[in-house]
Amino acid sequence: MKDTQLAREAELRRTFAIISHPDAGKTTITEKMLLFGNAIQLAGSVKSKRNDRHATSDWMKMEQERGISVTTSVMQFPYGGRIVNLLDTPGHEDFSEDTYRTLTAVDSALMVIDGAKGVEARTIKLMEVCRLRTTPILTFINKMDRDIRDPIEVMDEVETVLNIQCAPMTWPIGMGRHFRGVYHLYNDVVHLYTQGQGSRIPDDKRIEGLHSSEVDAALGEDQAEELRMEVELVRGASHEFDLDAYRRGELSPVYFGTAMGNFGVREMLDGFVEYAPPPQSHKTDKREVTADDERFTGFVFKIQANMDPNHRDRIAFLRVCSGKYEKNMKMRHVRIGKDVKIADALTFMASDRSQVEEAWPGDIIGLHNHGTIQIGDTFTVGEDMRFTGIPHFAPELFKRVRLKDPLKMKALQKGLQQLSEEGATQVFMPIDNNDLILGAVGTLQFDVVAHRLKEEYKVDCVYEGVNVQTARWVYCEDAKKLEEFKRKASANLAIDGGGYLTYIAPTRVNLQMTQERWPDIRFQPTREH
Ligand code: G4P
């Protein structure tokens, strides 16, 4: 790193997202982190988000509550001398490709696991996405105030199911009603838990030294002795923390606590700001961009409808990769080849959004988008290059679109084209017929698309089931082979919204058999924007 103001500002940034299964405690831990960052006075402010989490098909209501979700999309707060940017990944039913793509804009992730439930489905999926970029993962095992599973067993499960080594950093002292605190394995400090401090910054009652007589006095001799034996066992049986292995995404430091009781979170945050990587370099089609490069660059990873339904304004979220953003600066919108002056970018300080005067690598800024910005777009100060690695993910849910008024076909096609460019859904047009098939990662995406087609393009449509279970993008260097494949497999081939050839498989077994039958064809689960 160079010694410039830019390099120093970049070095301060820690940009991350939380990966977890619904109900593991993501919202609760977010509140507690904001509390420690003094970004909110009392935990509970993020909670309003919970009200709309069951509103699967109630898109109107969600639209009205958009203000909340826009402001919680990015939360910036200071902690331990660093500036932390937490990018929200929508949980629950509103799970979508946004969640996946947000992970392309972070430098590390925090995995929150419900200690009683262990590794759950959504976490496995999100972890697969992190693997694509070897994102470093820090783990928080939550709900120690409940009777969870044996902590060693939970760590074993993380290791085997998620294929990552675990290095316990703190170790829980009891659990459930007998939860007394955590022992920090590297600082040799016992932190004692006091109930009822969930909504404020808790006192740090600490005892230096596991073998101190104060530990016996605080825990009672039996529990103290048990803890010492357990710690010895854990030290012998688990991996030691290794910063390089963590940064390579091979080993995860593990912290224990209770988000609700606001305990163990401080130790985790301390570890996070110390070990998590600062803004990393990003690949483009021309060169690799490092954070300390003075030339401003960034890419758009998410587009979100704005609060005001009366105009079509949307916010494009841009991750700053290098250089400094300053109010009124001119940027090149590379894809359309235009220079634009940006006077009103937004920043997201906790629950408040305000105009930002400057932003540094690792920061996220919100650009007003009147329909010209797409997901994956690169912004520079004149350089003609594009960031790579912001992928489309193969959808897992498919529906056929049927128009209520057949004369609206043109409007429907235009709407779907634009919504797919924006990343709200994916469209597939089979080669052999005139169907229009939508693909999504989460079911709410379908409701959003239907609603927006009606509001913004005046098209009424309904969905029907379709016999597609999964999709893969098809590539082959051998043109003759590809032609032959197109002829023989045409019943299962489609063109997607970006013009790419896609195999839409009726079943996973069918996909597997087709892959075996056509070894020269590559079937890709992601494609670049
Ligand atoms: P999510 O965003 O990952 O979906 O989880 P969220 O924080 O909303 O937490 C899910 C439920 O788990 C909430 O209960 C929350 O209070 C509870 N929870 C979170 N952390 C802990 C913890 O450390 N210990 C215990 N015992 N519970 C925890 P809820 O009943 O769904 O909501 P609420 O009525 O408590 O708000």
Coordinates of C-alpha atoms and ligand atoms in Angstrom, one line a residue:
M1 CA 0.0 0.0 0.0
K2 CA 1.2 3.5 -0.8
D3 CA 1.3 6.1 1.9
T4 CA -1.3 8.5 0.5
Q5 CA -4.5 9.8 2.1
L6 CA -6.4 7.5 -0.3
A7 CA -4.4 4.5 0.8
R8 CA -5.0 5.4 4.4
E9 CA -8.7 5.9 4.0
A10 CA -9.0 2.6 2.1
E11 CA -7.0 0.8 4.8
L12 CA -9.6 1.9 7.4
R13 CA -12.6 0.4 5.5
R14 CA -14.1 -3.0 6.3
T15 CA -16.9 -3.9 3.9
F16 CA -18.9 -7.0 4.7
A17 CA -22.3 -8.8 4.6
I18 CA -24.0 -11.3 6.9
I19 CA -24.8 -14.7 5.5
S20 CA -27.3 -16.8 7.5
H21 CA -30.5 -18.8 7.4
P22 CA -33.7 -16.9 8.2
D23 CA -34.2 -16.6 12.0
A24 CA -30.6 -17.3 12.9
G25 CA -30.4 -13.8 14.3
K26 CA -29.1 -11.6 11.5
T27 CA -31.4 -8.7 12.2
T28 CA -30.7 -8.8 15.9
I29 CA -26.9 -8.9 15.5
T30 CA -27.1 -6.0 13.0
E31 CA -28.9 -4.0 15.6
K32 CA -26.3 -4.8 18.2
M33 CA -23.4 -3.9 15.9
L34 CA -25.0 -0.6 15.1
L35 CA -25.3 0.0 18.8
F36 CA -21.6 -0.6 19.3
G37 CA -20.9 1.7 16.4
N38 CA -23.0 4.4 18.1
A39 CA -25.0 4.5 14.9
I40 CA -28.3 4.0 16.9
Q41 CA -29.1 4.9 20.5
L42 CA -31.1 1.8 21.4
A43 CA -31.2 -1.5 19.7
G44 CA -34.5 -2.1 18.0
S45 CA -34.4 0.3 15.1
V46 CA -33.7 -2.3 12.5
K47 CA -36.6 -4.3 13.8
S48 CA -39.3 -2.5 11.8
K49 CA -38.0 -4.5 8.9
R50 CA -39.4 -7.6 10.5
N51 CA -43.0 -6.5 10.0
D52 CA -42.9 -7.1 6.3
R53 CA -41.1 -10.3 6.3
H54 CA -44.2 -12.5 5.9
A55 CA -45.7 -10.3 3.2
T56 CA -44.7 -12.7 0.4
S57 CA -47.2 -11.6 -2.1
D58 CA -48.1 -8.3 -0.6
W59 CA -45.8 -6.3 -2.8
M60 CA -47.7 -3.1 -2.5
K61 CA -47.1 -3.0 1.2
M62 CA -43.5 -3.7 0.6
E63 CA -43.3 -0.9 -1.8
Q64 CA -44.7 1.5 0.8
E65 CA -42.2 0.2 3.3
R66 CA -39.4 0.6 0.8
G67 CA -37.9 3.5 2.7
I68 CA -36.9 1.1 5.4
S69 CA -35.3 -1.5 3.2
V70 CA -33.5 1.1 1.1
T71 CA -31.9 2.7 4.2
T72 CA -31.0 -0.7 5.6
S73 CA -29.3 -1.8 2.4
V74 CA -26.1 -0.3 3.5
M75 CA -25.2 0.7 7.0
Q76 CA -22.0 2.5 7.7
F77 CA -20.6 2.9 11.3
P78 CA -17.3 3.5 13.0
Y79 CA -15.8 0.9 15.2
G80 CA -12.4 0.3 16.8
G81 CA -10.8 3.1 14.7
R82 CA -12.2 1.6 11.5
I83 CA -15.1 2.5 9.2
V84 CA -17.4 -0.5 8.8
N85 CA -19.7 -0.9 5.9
L86 CA -22.4 -3.5 6.4
L87 CA -24.3 -4.5 3.3
D88 CA -27.7 -6.0 3.9
T89 CA -28.6 -9.2 2.2
P90 CA -32.4 -9.6 2.1
G91 CA -33.5 -12.5 4.2
H92 CA -36.7 -14.5 4.3
E93 CA -39.0 -14.7 1.4
D94 CA -37.5 -11.7 -0.4
F95 CA -34.5 -13.8 -1.1
S96 CA -33.3 -13.0 -4.6
E97 CA -30.4 -12.6 -6.9
D98 CA -29.6 -9.3 -5.1
T99 CA -28.5 -11.4 -2.2
Y100 CA -26.0 -13.3 -4.3
R101 CA -24.7 -10.2 -6.1
T102 CA -24.3 -8.2 -2.9
L103 CA -21.7 -10.8 -2.0
T104 CA -19.6 -9.6 -5.0
A105 CA -19.4 -6.2 -3.5
V106 CA -18.0 -7.2 -0.1
D107 CA -14.5 -8.1 1.1
S108 CA -15.6 -10.5 3.7
A109 CA -18.7 -12.1 5.3
L110 CA -20.0 -12.8 8.8
M111 CA -21.7 -16.2 9.0
V112 CA -24.4 -16.3 11.8
I113 CA -25.4 -19.7 12.9
D114 CA -28.2 -20.7 15.2
G115 CA -26.4 -22.9 17.7
A116 CA -29.5 -25.1 18.2
K117 CA -30.0 -25.7 14.5
G118 CA -26.5 -25.8 13.1
V119 CA -25.8 -25.3 9.4
E120 CA -29.0 -24.7 7.5
A121 CA -29.9 -24.6 3.8
R122 CA -29.7 -20.9 3.0
T123 CA -26.3 -20.7 4.6
I124 CA -25.0 -23.6 2.4
K125 CA -26.2 -21.7 -0.7
L126 CA -24.7 -18.4 0.3
M127 CA -21.5 -20.1 1.2
E128 CA -21.3 -21.6 -2.3
V129 CA -21.5 -18.0 -3.6
C130 CA -18.7 -16.9 -1.2
R131 CA -16.6 -19.7 -2.5
L132 CA -16.7 -18.3 -6.0
R133 CA -14.5 -15.5 -4.8
T134 CA -12.9 -17.2 -1.8
T135 CA -14.4 -14.6 0.5
P136 CA -13.0 -14.7 4.0
I137 CA -15.7 -15.9 6.5
L138 CA -15.9 -15.1 10.2
T139 CA -18.4 -17.2 12.2
F140 CA -20.7 -16.2 15.1
I141 CA -22.6 -19.1 16.8
N142 CA -25.7 -17.5 18.2
K143 CA -28.3 -18.1 20.9
M144 CA -26.0 -19.4 23.6
D145 CA -28.6 -18.3 26.1
R146 CA -30.6 -21.3 24.9
D147 CA -29.9 -25.0 25.2
I148 CA -28.1 -25.4 21.9
R149 CA -26.2 -28.4 20.6
D150 CA -22.7 -29.3 21.8
P151 CA -20.5 -26.5 20.5
I152 CA -17.9 -28.9 19.3
E153 CA -20.5 -30.8 17.3
V154 CA -21.7 -27.5 15.7
M155 CA -18.1 -26.6 14.7
D156 CA -17.7 -30.1 13.3
E157 CA -20.8 -29.6 11.2
V158 CA -19.5 -26.3 9.9
E159 CA -16.3 -28.0 8.9
T160 CA -17.8 -31.0 7.2
V161 CA -20.9 -29.5 5.6
L162 CA -19.3 -26.1 4.5
N163 CA -15.9 -27.5 4.0
I164 CA -14.0 -24.8 5.9
Q165 CA -11.7 -25.2 8.9
C166 CA -12.9 -23.7 12.2
A167 CA -10.7 -21.9 14.7
P168 CA -12.5 -21.1 17.9
M169 CA -11.5 -17.6 19.1
T170 CA -13.8 -17.6 22.1
W171 CA -15.2 -20.5 23.9
P172 CA -18.7 -20.5 25.6
I173 CA -19.0 -21.1 29.4
G174 CA -22.1 -23.2 29.7
M175 CA -25.3 -22.6 27.8
G176 CA -29.0 -21.9 28.2
R177 CA -29.8 -21.1 31.8
H178 CA -26.2 -21.9 32.8
F179 CA -24.6 -19.6 30.2
R180 CA -22.0 -17.6 32.1
G181 CA -19.9 -16.0 29.4
V182 CA -17.1 -16.7 27.0
Y183 CA -13.4 -17.3 27.4
H184 CA -11.1 -15.6 24.8
L185 CA -8.6 -18.3 23.8
Y186 CA -6.0 -15.8 22.5
N187 CA -6.2 -13.0 25.1
D188 CA -6.7 -15.3 28.0
V189 CA -9.6 -13.3 29.3
V190 CA -12.9 -14.5 30.8
H191 CA -15.8 -12.2 29.8
L192 CA -18.8 -12.7 32.1
Y193 CA -22.3 -12.5 30.9
T194 CA -24.9 -10.3 32.6
Q195 CA -28.5 -10.8 31.5
G196 CA -30.8 -8.0 30.7
Q197 CA -28.3 -5.7 28.8
G198 CA -29.6 -6.6 25.4
S199 CA -30.7 -3.1 24.3
R200 CA -27.6 -1.2 25.5
I201 CA -23.9 -1.5 25.3
P202 CA -23.2 -4.1 28.0
D203 CA -20.6 -3.7 30.8
D204 CA -17.5 -5.7 30.1
K205 CA -17.0 -7.7 33.3
R206 CA -13.7 -9.4 32.6
I207 CA -11.2 -11.5 34.5
E208 CA -7.7 -11.8 33.2
G209 CA -6.3 -15.3 33.2
L210 CA -8.2 -18.6 33.1
H211 CA -6.3 -19.9 36.1
S212 CA -7.0 -16.9 38.2
S213 CA -8.8 -17.5 41.5
E214 CA -11.3 -14.9 40.5
V215 CA -12.6 -17.3 37.9
D216 CA -13.3 -19.9 40.6
A217 CA -15.0 -17.2 42.7
A218 CA -17.1 -16.1 39.7
L219 CA -18.1 -19.4 38.3
G220 CA -17.9 -21.7 41.3
E221 CA -15.1 -24.2 41.5
D222 CA -16.9 -27.0 39.6
Q223 CA -17.8 -24.9 36.5
A224 CA -14.4 -23.2 36.6
E225 CA -12.6 -26.6 36.6
E226 CA -14.9 -27.9 33.8
L227 CA -14.1 -24.8 31.7
R228 CA -10.3 -25.3 32.1
M229 CA -10.6 -28.9 31.0
E230 CA -12.8 -28.1 28.1
V231 CA -10.4 -25.3 27.0
E232 CA -7.5 -27.7 27.1
L233 CA -9.5 -30.2 25.0
V234 CA -10.6 -27.6 22.5
R235 CA -7.1 -26.3 22.1
G236 CA -5.8 -29.7 21.3
A237 CA -8.6 -30.8 19.0
S238 CA -9.3 -27.7 16.9
H239 CA -7.4 -25.6 14.4
E240 CA -5.4 -22.7 15.5
F241 CA -6.2 -19.3 14.1
D242 CA -4.2 -18.5 11.0
L243 CA -4.7 -15.0 9.5
D244 CA -3.5 -16.0 6.0
A245 CA -5.7 -19.1 5.9
Y246 CA -8.7 -16.9 7.0
R247 CA -7.9 -14.3 4.3
R248 CA -7.7 -17.1 1.7
G249 CA -11.2 -18.3 2.8
E250 CA -9.9 -21.6 4.1
L251 CA -10.3 -21.1 7.8
S252 CA -13.0 -19.3 9.8
P253 CA -12.4 -17.8 13.2
V254 CA -15.4 -18.7 15.4
Y255 CA -17.0 -16.6 18.1
F256 CA -19.8 -17.6 20.5
G257 CA -22.5 -15.5 22.1
T258 CA -26.1 -14.3 22.1
A259 CA -27.2 -11.5 19.8
M260 CA -30.3 -11.0 21.8
G261 CA -28.5 -10.7 25.1
N262 CA -25.9 -8.5 23.3
F263 CA -23.1 -10.7 24.5
G264 CA -20.1 -12.0 22.6
V265 CA -20.8 -9.5 19.9
R266 CA -18.2 -7.1 21.1
E267 CA -15.5 -9.8 21.1
M268 CA -16.6 -10.8 17.6
L269 CA -16.5 -7.1 16.4
D270 CA -13.1 -6.6 17.9
G271 CA -11.8 -9.6 16.0
F272 CA -13.6 -8.6 12.9
V273 CA -12.0 -5.1 12.6
E274 CA -8.6 -6.6 13.5
Y275 CA -8.6 -9.5 11.0
A276 CA -11.1 -8.8 8.2
P277 CA -9.5 -7.6 5.0
P278 CA -9.5 -4.0 3.8
P279 CA -10.8 -3.3 0.3
Q280 CA -9.4 -5.9 -2.1
S281 CA -8.4 -5.5 -5.7
H282 CA -10.9 -6.2 -8.5
K283 CA -10.5 -7.7 -11.9
T284 CA -11.5 -5.8 -15.1
D285 CA -11.2 -6.8 -18.7
K286 CA -8.1 -4.6 -19.0
R287 CA -6.2 -4.7 -15.7
E288 CA -6.5 -5.4 -12.0
V289 CA -7.7 -2.4 -10.0
T290 CA -6.2 -1.9 -6.5
A291 CA -7.8 0.2 -3.9
D292 CA -4.9 2.6 -3.6
D293 CA -5.2 3.5 -7.3
E294 CA -5.9 7.3 -7.5
R295 CA -8.2 6.9 -10.5
F296 CA -11.8 6.5 -9.4
T297 CA -13.6 3.3 -10.4
G298 CA -16.6 1.4 -9.2
F299 CA -19.3 -1.1 -10.2
V300 CA -23.0 -1.4 -9.7
F301 CA -24.1 -4.5 -7.9
K302 CA -27.7 -3.8 -7.0
I303 CA -30.6 -1.6 -8.2
Q304 CA -33.5 -0.9 -5.9
A305 CA -36.8 0.8 -6.6
N306 CA -37.1 4.1 -4.8
M307 CA -39.7 5.0 -2.2
D308 CA -41.6 7.3 -4.4
P309 CA -43.9 5.3 -6.7
N310 CA -44.8 8.4 -8.6
H311 CA -41.6 8.6 -10.5
R312 CA -39.5 5.7 -11.8
D313 CA -36.4 6.8 -10.0
R314 CA -34.4 3.9 -8.7
I315 CA -31.2 3.8 -6.7
A316 CA -28.2 2.1 -8.2
F317 CA -25.7 0.9 -5.5
L318 CA -22.1 1.4 -6.6
R319 CA -19.2 -0.1 -4.8
V320 CA -16.2 2.2 -4.9
C321 CA -13.2 0.1 -5.9
S322 CA -10.5 2.7 -6.2
G323 CA -9.9 6.5 -6.0
K324 CA -12.1 9.0 -4.3
Y325 CA -15.7 10.0 -5.0
E326 CA -16.3 13.8 -4.6
K327 CA -19.6 15.6 -5.0
N328 CA -20.0 17.0 -8.5
M329 CA -17.4 14.9 -10.0
K330 CA -17.6 13.6 -13.6
M331 CA -17.7 9.9 -14.2
R332 CA -17.7 7.8 -17.3
H333 CA -20.6 5.4 -17.5
V334 CA -18.6 2.9 -19.6
R335 CA -21.3 0.8 -21.1
I336 CA -23.1 3.7 -22.7
G337 CA -19.9 5.7 -23.2
K338 CA -21.2 8.8 -21.6
D339 CA -19.7 11.2 -19.0
V340 CA -22.1 12.2 -16.3
K341 CA -21.8 14.7 -13.5
I342 CA -22.8 13.1 -10.2
A343 CA -24.0 15.8 -7.8
D344 CA -26.4 13.9 -5.6
A345 CA -25.0 10.5 -4.7
L346 CA -26.4 9.1 -1.4
T347 CA -24.6 7.5 1.5
F348 CA -26.2 5.4 4.1
M349 CA -25.4 6.3 7.7
A350 CA -27.3 3.8 9.8
S351 CA -31.0 4.6 9.5
D352 CA -30.5 8.0 7.9
R353 CA -29.6 8.7 4.4
S354 CA -27.9 11.9 3.5
Q355 CA -25.9 13.4 0.6
V356 CA -22.4 12.3 0.6
E357 CA -19.5 14.7 0.0
E358 CA -16.9 12.1 -0.5
A359 CA -16.5 8.3 -0.5
W360 CA -13.5 6.1 -0.5
P361 CA -12.6 2.5 -1.7
G362 CA -14.8 0.0 0.1
D363 CA -17.7 2.5 0.5
I364 CA -21.0 2.2 -1.3
I365 CA -22.7 5.2 -2.9
G366 CA -26.3 5.3 -4.2
L367 CA -26.8 6.8 -7.6
H368 CA -30.1 8.0 -8.9
N369 CA -31.0 5.9 -11.9
H370 CA -33.5 7.0 -14.4
G371 CA -33.4 3.7 -16.3
T372 CA -29.9 4.0 -17.8
I373 CA -27.9 2.1 -15.2
Q374 CA -27.8 -1.7 -15.2
I375 CA -26.4 -4.2 -12.8
G376 CA -22.8 -4.8 -13.5
D377 CA -22.1 -1.4 -15.0
T378 CA -18.7 0.1 -14.5
F379 CA -18.0 3.8 -13.8
T380 CA -14.5 5.3 -14.3
V381 CA -12.9 8.7 -14.8
G382 CA -12.7 8.2 -18.5
E383 CA -11.0 4.8 -18.8
D384 CA -12.7 2.3 -21.1
M385 CA -12.8 -0.9 -19.1
R386 CA -15.3 -3.1 -17.3
F387 CA -15.3 -5.0 -14.0
T388 CA -15.8 -8.7 -14.4
G389 CA -17.1 -11.2 -12.0
I390 CA -20.6 -9.8 -11.3
P391 CA -22.5 -12.9 -12.4
H392 CA -26.0 -14.0 -13.2
F393 CA -26.8 -17.1 -11.2
A394 CA -28.8 -19.9 -12.7
P395 CA -32.4 -19.5 -11.4
E396 CA -34.0 -22.2 -9.4
L397 CA -37.7 -21.3 -9.9
F398 CA -39.4 -21.0 -13.3
K399 CA -42.8 -19.8 -14.5
R400 CA -44.4 -19.2 -17.9
V401 CA -45.8 -15.8 -18.4
R402 CA -49.3 -15.5 -20.0
L403 CA -50.7 -12.2 -21.1
K404 CA -54.3 -11.3 -20.2
D405 CA -54.5 -9.1 -23.2
P406 CA -52.6 -10.8 -26.1
L407 CA -52.3 -7.4 -27.9
K408 CA -49.9 -6.2 -25.3
M409 CA -47.1 -8.6 -26.4
K410 CA -44.7 -5.7 -27.4
A411 CA -45.1 -4.0 -24.1
L412 CA -44.6 -7.2 -22.3
Q413 CA -41.4 -8.0 -24.2
K414 CA -40.0 -4.5 -23.6
G415 CA -40.9 -4.6 -19.9
L416 CA -39.3 -8.0 -19.4
Q417 CA -36.2 -7.0 -21.3
Q418 CA -35.7 -3.9 -19.1
L419 CA -36.5 -5.7 -15.9
S420 CA -34.1 -8.5 -16.8
E421 CA -31.3 -5.9 -17.6
E422 CA -31.9 -4.4 -14.2
G423 CA -31.6 -7.8 -12.7
A424 CA -35.1 -8.1 -11.3
T425 CA -35.7 -11.4 -13.1
Q426 CA -34.3 -13.5 -15.9
V427 CA -36.1 -14.2 -19.1
F428 CA -35.8 -17.3 -21.3
M429 CA -37.2 -17.6 -24.8
P430 CA -37.3 -21.2 -26.0
I431 CA -35.9 -21.8 -29.5
D432 CA -38.8 -24.1 -30.5
N433 CA -41.8 -22.1 -29.4
N434 CA -43.1 -18.6 -28.5
D435 CA -43.2 -19.1 -24.7
L436 CA -41.7 -16.5 -22.3
I437 CA -40.3 -18.2 -19.3
L438 CA -39.2 -16.3 -16.2
G439 CA -36.5 -17.5 -13.9
A440 CA -35.9 -16.4 -10.3
V441 CA -33.9 -17.3 -7.3
G442 CA -36.6 -16.4 -4.8
T443 CA -40.4 -16.5 -5.2
L444 CA -40.9 -12.9 -4.3
Q445 CA -39.1 -11.9 -7.5
F446 CA -42.1 -13.1 -9.5
D447 CA -44.5 -10.9 -7.5
V448 CA -42.3 -7.9 -7.9
V449 CA -42.1 -8.5 -11.7
A450 CA -45.9 -8.9 -12.1
H451 CA -46.5 -5.8 -10.0
R452 CA -43.9 -3.7 -11.9
L453 CA -45.1 -4.9 -15.3
K454 CA -48.6 -3.7 -14.4
E455 CA -47.5 -0.4 -12.8
E456 CA -44.7 0.6 -15.1
Y457 CA -45.6 -1.0 -18.4
K458 CA -49.4 -1.3 -18.1
V459 CA -49.2 -5.0 -18.8
D460 CA -51.4 -7.5 -16.9
C461 CA -50.0 -11.0 -16.9
V462 CA -50.5 -14.2 -15.0
Y463 CA -48.0 -17.0 -14.3
E464 CA -48.3 -20.7 -15.1
G465 CA -46.3 -23.7 -14.1
V466 CA -43.7 -24.8 -16.5
N467 CA -41.7 -28.0 -16.8
V468 CA -38.3 -26.5 -16.1
Q469 CA -36.2 -27.3 -13.0
T470 CA -32.9 -25.8 -13.6
A471 CA -30.9 -23.9 -16.2
R472 CA -27.3 -23.8 -17.5
W473 CA -25.6 -21.5 -19.9
V474 CA -24.1 -23.4 -22.8
Y475 CA -20.7 -22.8 -24.3
C476 CA -18.6 -24.7 -26.8
E477 CA -15.4 -23.7 -28.6
D478 CA -16.2 -26.2 -31.4
A479 CA -18.8 -24.5 -33.7
K480 CA -19.7 -27.7 -35.4
K481 CA -20.4 -29.6 -32.2
L482 CA -22.5 -26.7 -30.9
E483 CA -24.6 -26.7 -34.1
E484 CA -25.2 -30.4 -33.7
F485 CA -26.1 -29.9 -30.0
K486 CA -28.5 -27.1 -30.9
R487 CA -30.2 -29.3 -33.5
K488 CA -30.6 -32.4 -31.3
A489 CA -31.4 -30.6 -28.0
S490 CA -33.5 -27.8 -29.4
A491 CA -36.5 -28.8 -27.3
N492 CA -34.6 -27.8 -24.2
L493 CA -32.8 -24.8 -25.5
A494 CA -33.6 -21.1 -25.0
I495 CA -32.1 -17.7 -25.5
D496 CA -31.9 -15.6 -22.3
G497 CA -32.5 -11.8 -22.0
G498 CA -28.9 -11.1 -22.8
G499 CA -29.0 -13.2 -26.0
Y500 CA -27.1 -16.2 -24.5
L501 CA -27.8 -19.8 -25.3
T502 CA -29.3 -21.6 -22.3
Y503 CA -30.2 -25.2 -21.6
I504 CA -33.4 -25.3 -19.6
A505 CA -33.6 -28.8 -18.0
P506 CA -36.9 -30.4 -17.1
T507 CA -35.2 -32.3 -14.3
R508 CA -31.7 -32.4 -12.7
V509 CA -31.4 -36.0 -13.9
N510 CA -32.0 -34.9 -17.4
L511 CA -29.3 -32.2 -17.0
Q512 CA -26.9 -34.8 -15.7
M513 CA -27.6 -37.2 -18.5
T514 CA -27.3 -34.4 -21.1
Q515 CA -23.9 -33.4 -19.7
E516 CA -22.7 -36.9 -19.9
R517 CA -23.9 -37.3 -23.4
W518 CA -22.2 -34.1 -24.6
P519 CA -18.8 -33.9 -22.9
D520 CA -17.5 -31.2 -25.3
I521 CA -20.3 -28.8 -24.2
R522 CA -19.8 -26.6 -21.1
F523 CA -22.9 -26.2 -18.9
Q524 CA -22.2 -23.1 -16.7
P525 CA -24.2 -22.4 -13.6
T526 CA -23.3 -18.6 -13.8
R527 CA -22.8 -16.1 -16.5
E528 CA -21.2 -12.7 -16.4
H529 CA -23.2 -9.5 -17.0
Ligands
G4P1 P1 -33.0 -13.1 11.1 O1 -32.9 -11.6 10.9 O2 -31.8 -13.9 10.9 O3 -34.2 -13.7 10.5 O4 -33.3 -13.3 12.7 P2 -33.8 -12.3 13.8 O5 -32.7 -11.4 14.2 O6 -35.0 -11.7 13.3 O7 -34.0 -13.3 14.9 C1 -34.9 -14.4 14.8 C2 -35.5 -14.7 16.2 O8 -34.5 -15.2 17.0 C3 -36.1 -13.5 16.9 O9 -37.2 -14.0 17.7 C4 -35.0 -13.1 17.8 O10 -35.4 -12.4 18.9 C5 -34.4 -14.4 18.2 N1 -33.0 -14.3 18.6 C6 -32.0 -13.7 18.0 N2 -30.8 -13.8 18.7 C7 -31.1 -14.5 19.7 C8 -30.4 -15.0 20.8 O11 -29.2 -14.8 21.0 N3 -31.0 -15.8 21.7 C9 -32.4 -16.1 21.6 N4 -32.9 -16.8 22.6 N5 -33.1 -15.6 20.6 C10 -32.5 -14.9 19.7 P3 -38.7 -13.7 17.2 O12 -39.5 -14.3 18.3 O13 -38.9 -14.2 15.8 O14 -38.8 -12.2 17.2 P4 -38.9 -11.1 18.3 O15 -40.4 -11.2 18.8 O16 -38.0 -11.6 19.4 O17 -38.5 -9.9 17.7

